[in-house]
Amino acid sequence: MKKNTNLRSVAAQTIEKVIEQGQSLSNVLPAAQKSVGEKDAALLQELCYGVLRTLPQLEWIISRLMSRPMTGKQRTIHFLIMVGLYQLMYTRIPAHAALAETVEGAIALKRQQLKGLINGVLRQFQRQQEELMQQMNDGDQQYLHPKWLLERLKRAWPGQWQQIVDANNQRPPMWLRVNRNHHSRDAWLALLEESGKTAFAHPQHSDALRLEAPCSVGQLPGFDQGWVTVQDASAQGCVALLDPQNGEKILDLCAAPGGKTTHILEAAPHADVMAVDVDAQRLARVNENLERLNMQAEVKLGDGRTPEAWCGKTQFDRILLDAPCSATGVIRRHPDIKWLRRDRDIAELALLQQQILDAVWPHLKPGGTLLYATCSILPEENHLQISQFLQRHADTKLSETGDLAQPGIQVFPQIDGGDGFFYAKLIKQ
């Protein structure tokens, strides 16, 4: 660790940026990890992800242990106390070390006068832990989701909401996609097993493997040569439904970071692929992925609502639209989604999806396929969106994915399975 860098204080400041400033954890965490050094990057990630995963419990406990919340300039201390509680509740860090390091965090944050307060709150929690944990499991805070989202899930999926919430609260499994142009899945699995690791094949998705225990990509045979890619199993389901063919002109819209672009090219190496995204920073990742896998695609910055600006009058044989969405199906990978999203966002996202769908439909050739996909589990973005699209466009036929009463396929997050995902395959008549 670098001198004078207290890891707990860095965790508190990172969490504060997410909760108070609405920044995404994947945007703020890399710089924070650099500040603590390579050795401690994994622990910093564990503390940040863990606090964001269990936030309602930590808030509830603090409300029982302190007569008034820390506000204003002292707000960072509120998050530092959360970091301390999370360590005591959910990690194997010895309690004395967790306490000492968290209290030291006050010095790094130039709040030395609050060391006694932090120490007092954490020690009081230790004394009352059993009793508090028992009381805590009686209220909504046990579900670790904001109230508005819980209500939406209960309304949409009365029989499944508890299973969804439970899967959302787990650590995500690590799924891989074997590049069929280098090895069959079984052949690469044999190489993995030779390196002392175990993985399990997905029953439906022919390129997908789940690692028994996550590891760094450097430990995966042939990662740098493009033999394998990290991609969730549900996201891999898109390419089988899209069914890309060599020689076709294919659009991957909202393509960043490029997992699906490269999967299309693995399935159809001689397809002419255009990858488009509105975010220049994330678009750079598409180029990185193409380079690692030694693949070519036309990569363009563009807004899905105005296709003429980036493709003129071009028409495509197939379009994969992985639409911008609430990302409520990938909460276990991004627990900050629970605290960054608002109830009102859902209607705004549904409108954006509708605008992109309507704008891009004229760019699909007659007889062509459009695969609409989201990593959401909310009906407004999924089957209701597609129902309305089918009503607006008489030249559309639903194929392989549900029926007119309930169009599309909705996948829920599964503890040892893929993320929450939705697919609807549309053919232009």
Short mmCIF file of N, CA, C and O in Angstrom, two decimals, residues 184-258:
data_model
loop_
_atom_site.label_atom_id
_atom_site.label_comp_id
_atom_site.label_asym_id
_atom_site.label_seq_id
_atom_site.Cartn_x
_atom_site.Cartn_y
_atom_site.Cartn_z
N SER A 184 -13.06 -26.13 -29.84
CA SER A 184 -14.42 -26.45 -29.39
C SER A 184 -14.47 -26.17 -27.88
O SER A 184 -13.42 -26.08 -27.23
N ARG A 185 -15.67 -26.05 -27.35
CA ARG A 185 -15.80 -25.79 -25.91
C ARG A 185 -15.11 -26.90 -25.10
O ARG A 185 -14.40 -26.62 -24.13
N ASP A 186 -15.31 -28.17 -25.51
CA ASP A 186 -14.74 -29.29 -24.76
C ASP A 186 -13.22 -29.29 -24.82
O ASP A 186 -12.55 -29.59 -23.82
N ALA A 187 -12.67 -28.92 -26.00
CA ALA A 187 -11.20 -28.91 -26.13
C ALA A 187 -10.59 -27.83 -25.24
O ALA A 187 -9.57 -28.06 -24.58
N TRP A 188 -11.23 -26.65 -25.19
CA TRP A 188 -10.69 -25.59 -24.33
C TRP A 188 -10.88 -25.93 -22.86
O TRP A 188 -10.00 -25.66 -22.03
N LEU A 189 -12.00 -26.59 -22.55
CA LEU A 189 -12.26 -27.01 -21.16
C LEU A 189 -11.16 -27.96 -20.68
O LEU A 189 -10.71 -27.88 -19.53
N ALA A 190 -10.71 -28.83 -21.58
CA ALA A 190 -9.61 -29.75 -21.21
C ALA A 190 -8.34 -28.97 -20.88
O ALA A 190 -7.63 -29.29 -19.92
N LEU A 191 -8.06 -27.91 -21.66
CA LEU A 191 -6.88 -27.05 -21.38
C LEU A 191 -7.04 -26.37 -20.01
O LEU A 191 -6.08 -26.26 -19.24
N LEU A 192 -8.26 -25.92 -19.72
CA LEU A 192 -8.51 -25.25 -18.44
C LEU A 192 -8.28 -26.23 -17.28
O LEU A 192 -7.66 -25.88 -16.27
N GLU A 193 -8.77 -27.46 -17.46
CA GLU A 193 -8.64 -28.46 -16.39
C GLU A 193 -7.17 -28.84 -16.17
O GLU A 193 -6.76 -29.08 -15.04
N GLU A 194 -6.38 -28.82 -17.28
CA GLU A 194 -4.93 -29.07 -17.14
C GLU A 194 -4.28 -27.99 -16.28
O GLU A 194 -3.30 -28.24 -15.58
N SER A 195 -4.84 -26.75 -16.33
CA SER A 195 -4.26 -25.66 -15.52
C SER A 195 -4.81 -25.68 -14.09
O SER A 195 -4.54 -24.77 -13.31
N GLY A 196 -5.59 -26.74 -13.76
CA GLY A 196 -6.03 -26.92 -12.37
C GLY A 196 -7.34 -26.22 -12.02
O GLY A 196 -7.66 -26.06 -10.85
N LYS A 197 -8.10 -25.80 -13.04
CA LYS A 197 -9.38 -25.11 -12.76
C LYS A 197 -10.56 -25.95 -13.25
O LYS A 197 -10.42 -26.75 -14.17
N THR A 198 -11.70 -25.71 -12.63
CA THR A 198 -12.91 -26.45 -12.99
C THR A 198 -13.95 -25.50 -13.55
O THR A 198 -14.09 -24.37 -13.06
N ALA A 199 -14.69 -25.95 -14.57
CA ALA A 199 -15.78 -25.14 -15.14
C ALA A 199 -16.91 -26.05 -15.56
O ALA A 199 -16.73 -27.27 -15.72
N PHE A 200 -18.09 -25.47 -15.73
CA PHE A 200 -19.30 -26.24 -16.06
C PHE A 200 -19.92 -25.68 -17.34
O PHE A 200 -20.07 -24.47 -17.48
N ALA A 201 -20.31 -26.58 -18.24
CA ALA A 201 -20.90 -26.16 -19.52
C ALA A 201 -22.35 -25.72 -19.31
O ALA A 201 -23.08 -26.30 -18.49
N HIS A 202 -22.78 -24.69 -20.04
CA HIS A 202 -24.18 -24.24 -19.98
C HIS A 202 -25.04 -25.20 -20.80
O HIS A 202 -24.66 -25.62 -21.88
N PRO A 203 -26.23 -25.56 -20.28
CA PRO A 203 -27.05 -26.55 -21.00
C PRO A 203 -27.60 -26.06 -22.35
O PRO A 203 -27.81 -26.86 -23.25
N GLN A 204 -27.83 -24.73 -22.50
CA GLN A 204 -28.39 -24.23 -23.77
C GLN A 204 -27.37 -23.53 -24.66
O GLN A 204 -27.42 -23.67 -25.86
N HIS A 205 -26.50 -22.73 -24.07
CA HIS A 205 -25.61 -21.88 -24.88
C HIS A 205 -24.30 -22.62 -25.15
O HIS A 205 -23.52 -22.88 -24.24
N SER A 206 -24.07 -22.92 -26.43
CA SER A 206 -23.06 -23.92 -26.80
C SER A 206 -21.62 -23.45 -26.59
O SER A 206 -20.70 -24.27 -26.62
N ASP A 207 -21.38 -22.14 -26.41
CA ASP A 207 -20.01 -21.66 -26.20
C ASP A 207 -19.73 -21.32 -24.74
O ASP A 207 -18.62 -20.90 -24.41
N ALA A 208 -20.72 -21.48 -23.86
CA ALA A 208 -20.64 -20.91 -22.51
C ALA A 208 -20.15 -21.90 -21.46
O ALA A 208 -20.60 -23.05 -21.41
N LEU A 209 -19.24 -21.40 -20.60
CA LEU A 209 -18.72 -22.17 -19.46
C LEU A 209 -18.76 -21.31 -18.20
O LEU A 209 -18.39 -20.14 -18.26
N ARG A 210 -19.14 -21.91 -17.08
CA ARG A 210 -19.10 -21.18 -15.81
C ARG A 210 -17.94 -21.71 -14.97
O ARG A 210 -17.84 -22.91 -14.72
N LEU A 211 -17.06 -20.79 -14.56
CA LEU A 211 -15.95 -21.18 -13.70
C LEU A 211 -16.45 -21.52 -12.31
O LEU A 211 -17.32 -20.83 -11.77
N GLU A 212 -15.88 -22.57 -11.74
CA GLU A 212 -16.26 -22.93 -10.36
C GLU A 212 -15.91 -21.79 -9.41
O GLU A 212 -16.67 -21.46 -8.51
N ALA A 213 -14.74 -21.17 -9.64
CA ALA A 213 -14.32 -20.02 -8.82
C ALA A 213 -13.75 -18.96 -9.77
O ALA A 213 -12.92 -19.28 -10.62
N PRO A 214 -14.21 -17.70 -9.64
CA PRO A 214 -13.67 -16.64 -10.51
C PRO A 214 -12.16 -16.53 -10.39
O PRO A 214 -11.59 -16.86 -9.35
N CYS A 215 -11.50 -16.09 -11.47
CA CYS A 215 -10.05 -15.89 -11.42
C CYS A 215 -9.71 -14.72 -12.34
O CYS A 215 -10.58 -14.20 -13.04
N SER A 216 -8.44 -14.30 -12.34
CA SER A 216 -8.06 -13.21 -13.23
C SER A 216 -7.92 -13.76 -14.65
O SER A 216 -7.62 -14.95 -14.83
N VAL A 217 -8.16 -12.91 -15.66
CA VAL A 217 -8.14 -13.39 -17.05
C VAL A 217 -6.74 -13.91 -17.44
O VAL A 217 -6.64 -14.78 -18.30
N GLY A 218 -5.71 -13.40 -16.77
CA GLY A 218 -4.36 -13.87 -17.05
C GLY A 218 -4.17 -15.36 -16.78
O GLY A 218 -3.25 -15.99 -17.30
N GLN A 219 -5.06 -15.95 -15.96
CA GLN A 219 -4.96 -17.37 -15.63
C GLN A 219 -5.73 -18.26 -16.61
O GLN A 219 -5.73 -19.48 -16.47
N LEU A 220 -6.42 -17.64 -17.59
CA LEU A 220 -7.22 -18.42 -18.54
C LEU A 220 -6.37 -18.78 -19.75
O LEU A 220 -5.78 -17.89 -20.37
N PRO A 221 -6.29 -20.06 -20.12
CA PRO A 221 -5.46 -20.45 -21.26
C PRO A 221 -5.83 -19.68 -22.53
O PRO A 221 -7.00 -19.65 -22.93
N GLY A 222 -4.82 -19.02 -23.12
CA GLY A 222 -5.01 -18.36 -24.42
C GLY A 222 -5.85 -17.11 -24.40
O GLY A 222 -6.32 -16.66 -25.45
N PHE A 223 -6.05 -16.49 -23.22
CA PHE A 223 -6.90 -15.29 -23.20
C PHE A 223 -6.35 -14.20 -24.11
O PHE A 223 -7.08 -13.60 -24.90
N ASP A 224 -5.05 -13.94 -24.02
CA ASP A 224 -4.44 -12.88 -24.84
C ASP A 224 -4.47 -13.20 -26.34
O ASP A 224 -4.44 -12.30 -27.17
N GLN A 225 -4.56 -14.47 -26.67
CA GLN A 225 -4.64 -14.87 -28.09
C GLN A 225 -6.08 -14.92 -28.59
O GLN A 225 -6.32 -15.32 -29.73
N GLY A 226 -7.03 -14.58 -27.73
CA GLY A 226 -8.43 -14.54 -28.17
C GLY A 226 -9.14 -15.88 -28.15
O GLY A 226 -10.18 -16.05 -28.77
N TRP A 227 -8.61 -16.84 -27.38
CA TRP A 227 -9.27 -18.15 -27.32
C TRP A 227 -10.55 -18.12 -26.50
O TRP A 227 -11.42 -18.97 -26.65
N VAL A 228 -10.66 -17.14 -25.60
CA VAL A 228 -11.80 -17.11 -24.67
C VAL A 228 -12.09 -15.66 -24.27
O VAL A 228 -11.19 -14.82 -24.27
N THR A 229 -13.36 -15.40 -23.98
CA THR A 229 -13.80 -14.05 -23.61
C THR A 229 -14.68 -14.17 -22.37
O THR A 229 -15.41 -15.15 -22.21
N VAL A 230 -14.60 -13.18 -21.49
CA VAL A 230 -15.50 -13.16 -20.33
C VAL A 230 -16.82 -12.54 -20.78
O VAL A 230 -16.86 -11.40 -21.25
N GLN A 231 -17.90 -13.31 -20.70
CA GLN A 231 -19.23 -12.80 -21.08
C GLN A 231 -20.29 -13.65 -20.40
O GLN A 231 -20.23 -14.89 -20.42
N ASP A 232 -21.28 -12.99 -19.82
CA ASP A 232 -22.35 -13.71 -19.13
C ASP A 232 -23.09 -14.64 -20.10
O ASP A 232 -23.24 -14.35 -21.29
N ALA A 233 -23.58 -15.75 -19.57
CA ALA A 233 -24.27 -16.75 -20.40
C ALA A 233 -25.50 -16.17 -21.09
O ALA A 233 -25.76 -16.45 -22.26
N SER A 234 -26.29 -15.36 -20.36
CA SER A 234 -27.53 -14.83 -20.95
C SER A 234 -27.22 -13.90 -22.13
O SER A 234 -27.91 -13.92 -23.15
N ALA A 235 -26.14 -13.12 -22.00
CA ALA A 235 -25.74 -12.24 -23.11
C ALA A 235 -25.32 -13.08 -24.32
O ALA A 235 -25.55 -12.69 -25.47
N GLN A 236 -24.75 -14.26 -24.06
CA GLN A 236 -24.34 -15.14 -25.15
C GLN A 236 -25.53 -15.69 -25.92
O GLN A 236 -25.41 -16.07 -27.09
N GLY A 237 -26.70 -15.72 -25.27
CA GLY A 237 -27.90 -16.23 -25.94
C GLY A 237 -28.32 -15.41 -27.15
O GLY A 237 -29.05 -15.90 -28.02
N CYS A 238 -27.87 -14.15 -27.22
CA CYS A 238 -28.28 -13.27 -28.33
C CYS A 238 -27.86 -13.81 -29.69
O CYS A 238 -28.63 -13.76 -30.65
N VAL A 239 -26.63 -14.32 -29.77
CA VAL A 239 -26.09 -14.65 -31.09
C VAL A 239 -26.76 -15.90 -31.68
O VAL A 239 -26.99 -15.96 -32.89
N ALA A 240 -27.12 -16.86 -30.84
CA ALA A 240 -27.84 -18.04 -31.36
C ALA A 240 -29.18 -17.61 -31.97
O ALA A 240 -29.57 -18.10 -33.05
N LEU A 241 -29.88 -16.69 -31.32
CA LEU A 241 -31.17 -16.22 -31.85
C LEU A 241 -30.99 -15.34 -33.08
O LEU A 241 -31.77 -15.40 -34.02
N LEU A 242 -29.96 -14.52 -33.07
CA LEU A 242 -29.69 -13.64 -34.23
C LEU A 242 -29.33 -14.48 -35.45
O LEU A 242 -29.71 -14.14 -36.57
N ASP A 243 -28.57 -15.58 -35.23
CA ASP A 243 -28.19 -16.52 -36.29
C ASP A 243 -27.47 -15.83 -37.46
O ASP A 243 -27.88 -15.94 -38.62
N PRO A 244 -26.37 -15.12 -37.19
CA PRO A 244 -25.67 -14.39 -38.26
C PRO A 244 -25.03 -15.35 -39.27
O PRO A 244 -24.60 -16.45 -38.90
N GLN A 245 -24.97 -14.93 -40.54
CA GLN A 245 -24.41 -15.77 -41.59
C GLN A 245 -23.28 -15.02 -42.30
O GLN A 245 -23.32 -13.79 -42.41
N ASN A 246 -22.30 -15.77 -42.80
CA ASN A 246 -21.21 -15.18 -43.58
C ASN A 246 -21.77 -14.44 -44.80
O ASN A 246 -22.75 -14.87 -45.39
N GLY A 247 -21.14 -13.32 -45.12
CA GLY A 247 -21.55 -12.56 -46.30
C GLY A 247 -22.67 -11.57 -46.04
O GLY A 247 -22.96 -10.72 -46.89
N GLU A 248 -23.30 -11.63 -44.84
CA GLU A 248 -24.40 -10.70 -44.55
C GLU A 248 -23.87 -9.38 -43.99
O GLU A 248 -22.80 -9.32 -43.41
N LYS A 249 -24.69 -8.34 -44.17
CA LYS A 249 -24.41 -7.03 -43.57
C LYS A 249 -25.17 -6.98 -42.24
O LYS A 249 -26.40 -7.09 -42.23
N ILE A 250 -24.43 -6.84 -41.15
CA ILE A 250 -25.04 -6.97 -39.81
C ILE A 250 -24.73 -5.72 -38.98
O ILE A 250 -23.58 -5.26 -38.95
N LEU A 251 -25.75 -5.22 -38.31
CA LEU A 251 -25.58 -4.05 -37.43
C LEU A 251 -25.68 -4.50 -35.97
O LEU A 251 -26.66 -5.14 -35.57
N ASP A 252 -24.66 -4.17 -35.19
CA ASP A 252 -24.73 -4.34 -33.73
C ASP A 252 -24.89 -2.94 -33.15
O ASP A 252 -23.94 -2.16 -33.13
N LEU A 253 -26.10 -2.64 -32.70
CA LEU A 253 -26.43 -1.28 -32.24
C LEU A 253 -26.42 -1.23 -30.71
O LEU A 253 -26.95 -2.13 -30.06
N CYS A 254 -25.84 -0.16 -30.15
CA CYS A 254 -25.58 -0.06 -28.71
C CYS A 254 -24.58 -1.18 -28.36
O CYS A 254 -24.81 -2.01 -27.49
N ALA A 255 -23.47 -1.19 -29.11
CA ALA A 255 -22.56 -2.34 -29.16
C ALA A 255 -21.55 -2.41 -28.02
O ALA A 255 -21.02 -3.49 -27.74
N ALA A 256 -21.22 -1.29 -27.40
CA ALA A 256 -20.16 -1.29 -26.37
C ALA A 256 -20.57 -2.19 -25.19
O ALA A 256 -21.75 -2.24 -24.85
N PRO A 257 -19.60 -2.90 -24.59
CA PRO A 257 -18.15 -2.87 -24.85
C PRO A 257 -17.67 -3.84 -25.93
O PRO A 257 -16.47 -4.03 -26.10
N GLY A 258 -18.58 -4.48 -26.66
CA GLY A 258 -18.16 -5.26 -27.83
C GLY A 258 -18.24 -6.77 -27.68
O GLY A 258 -17.83 -7.50 -28.59
#
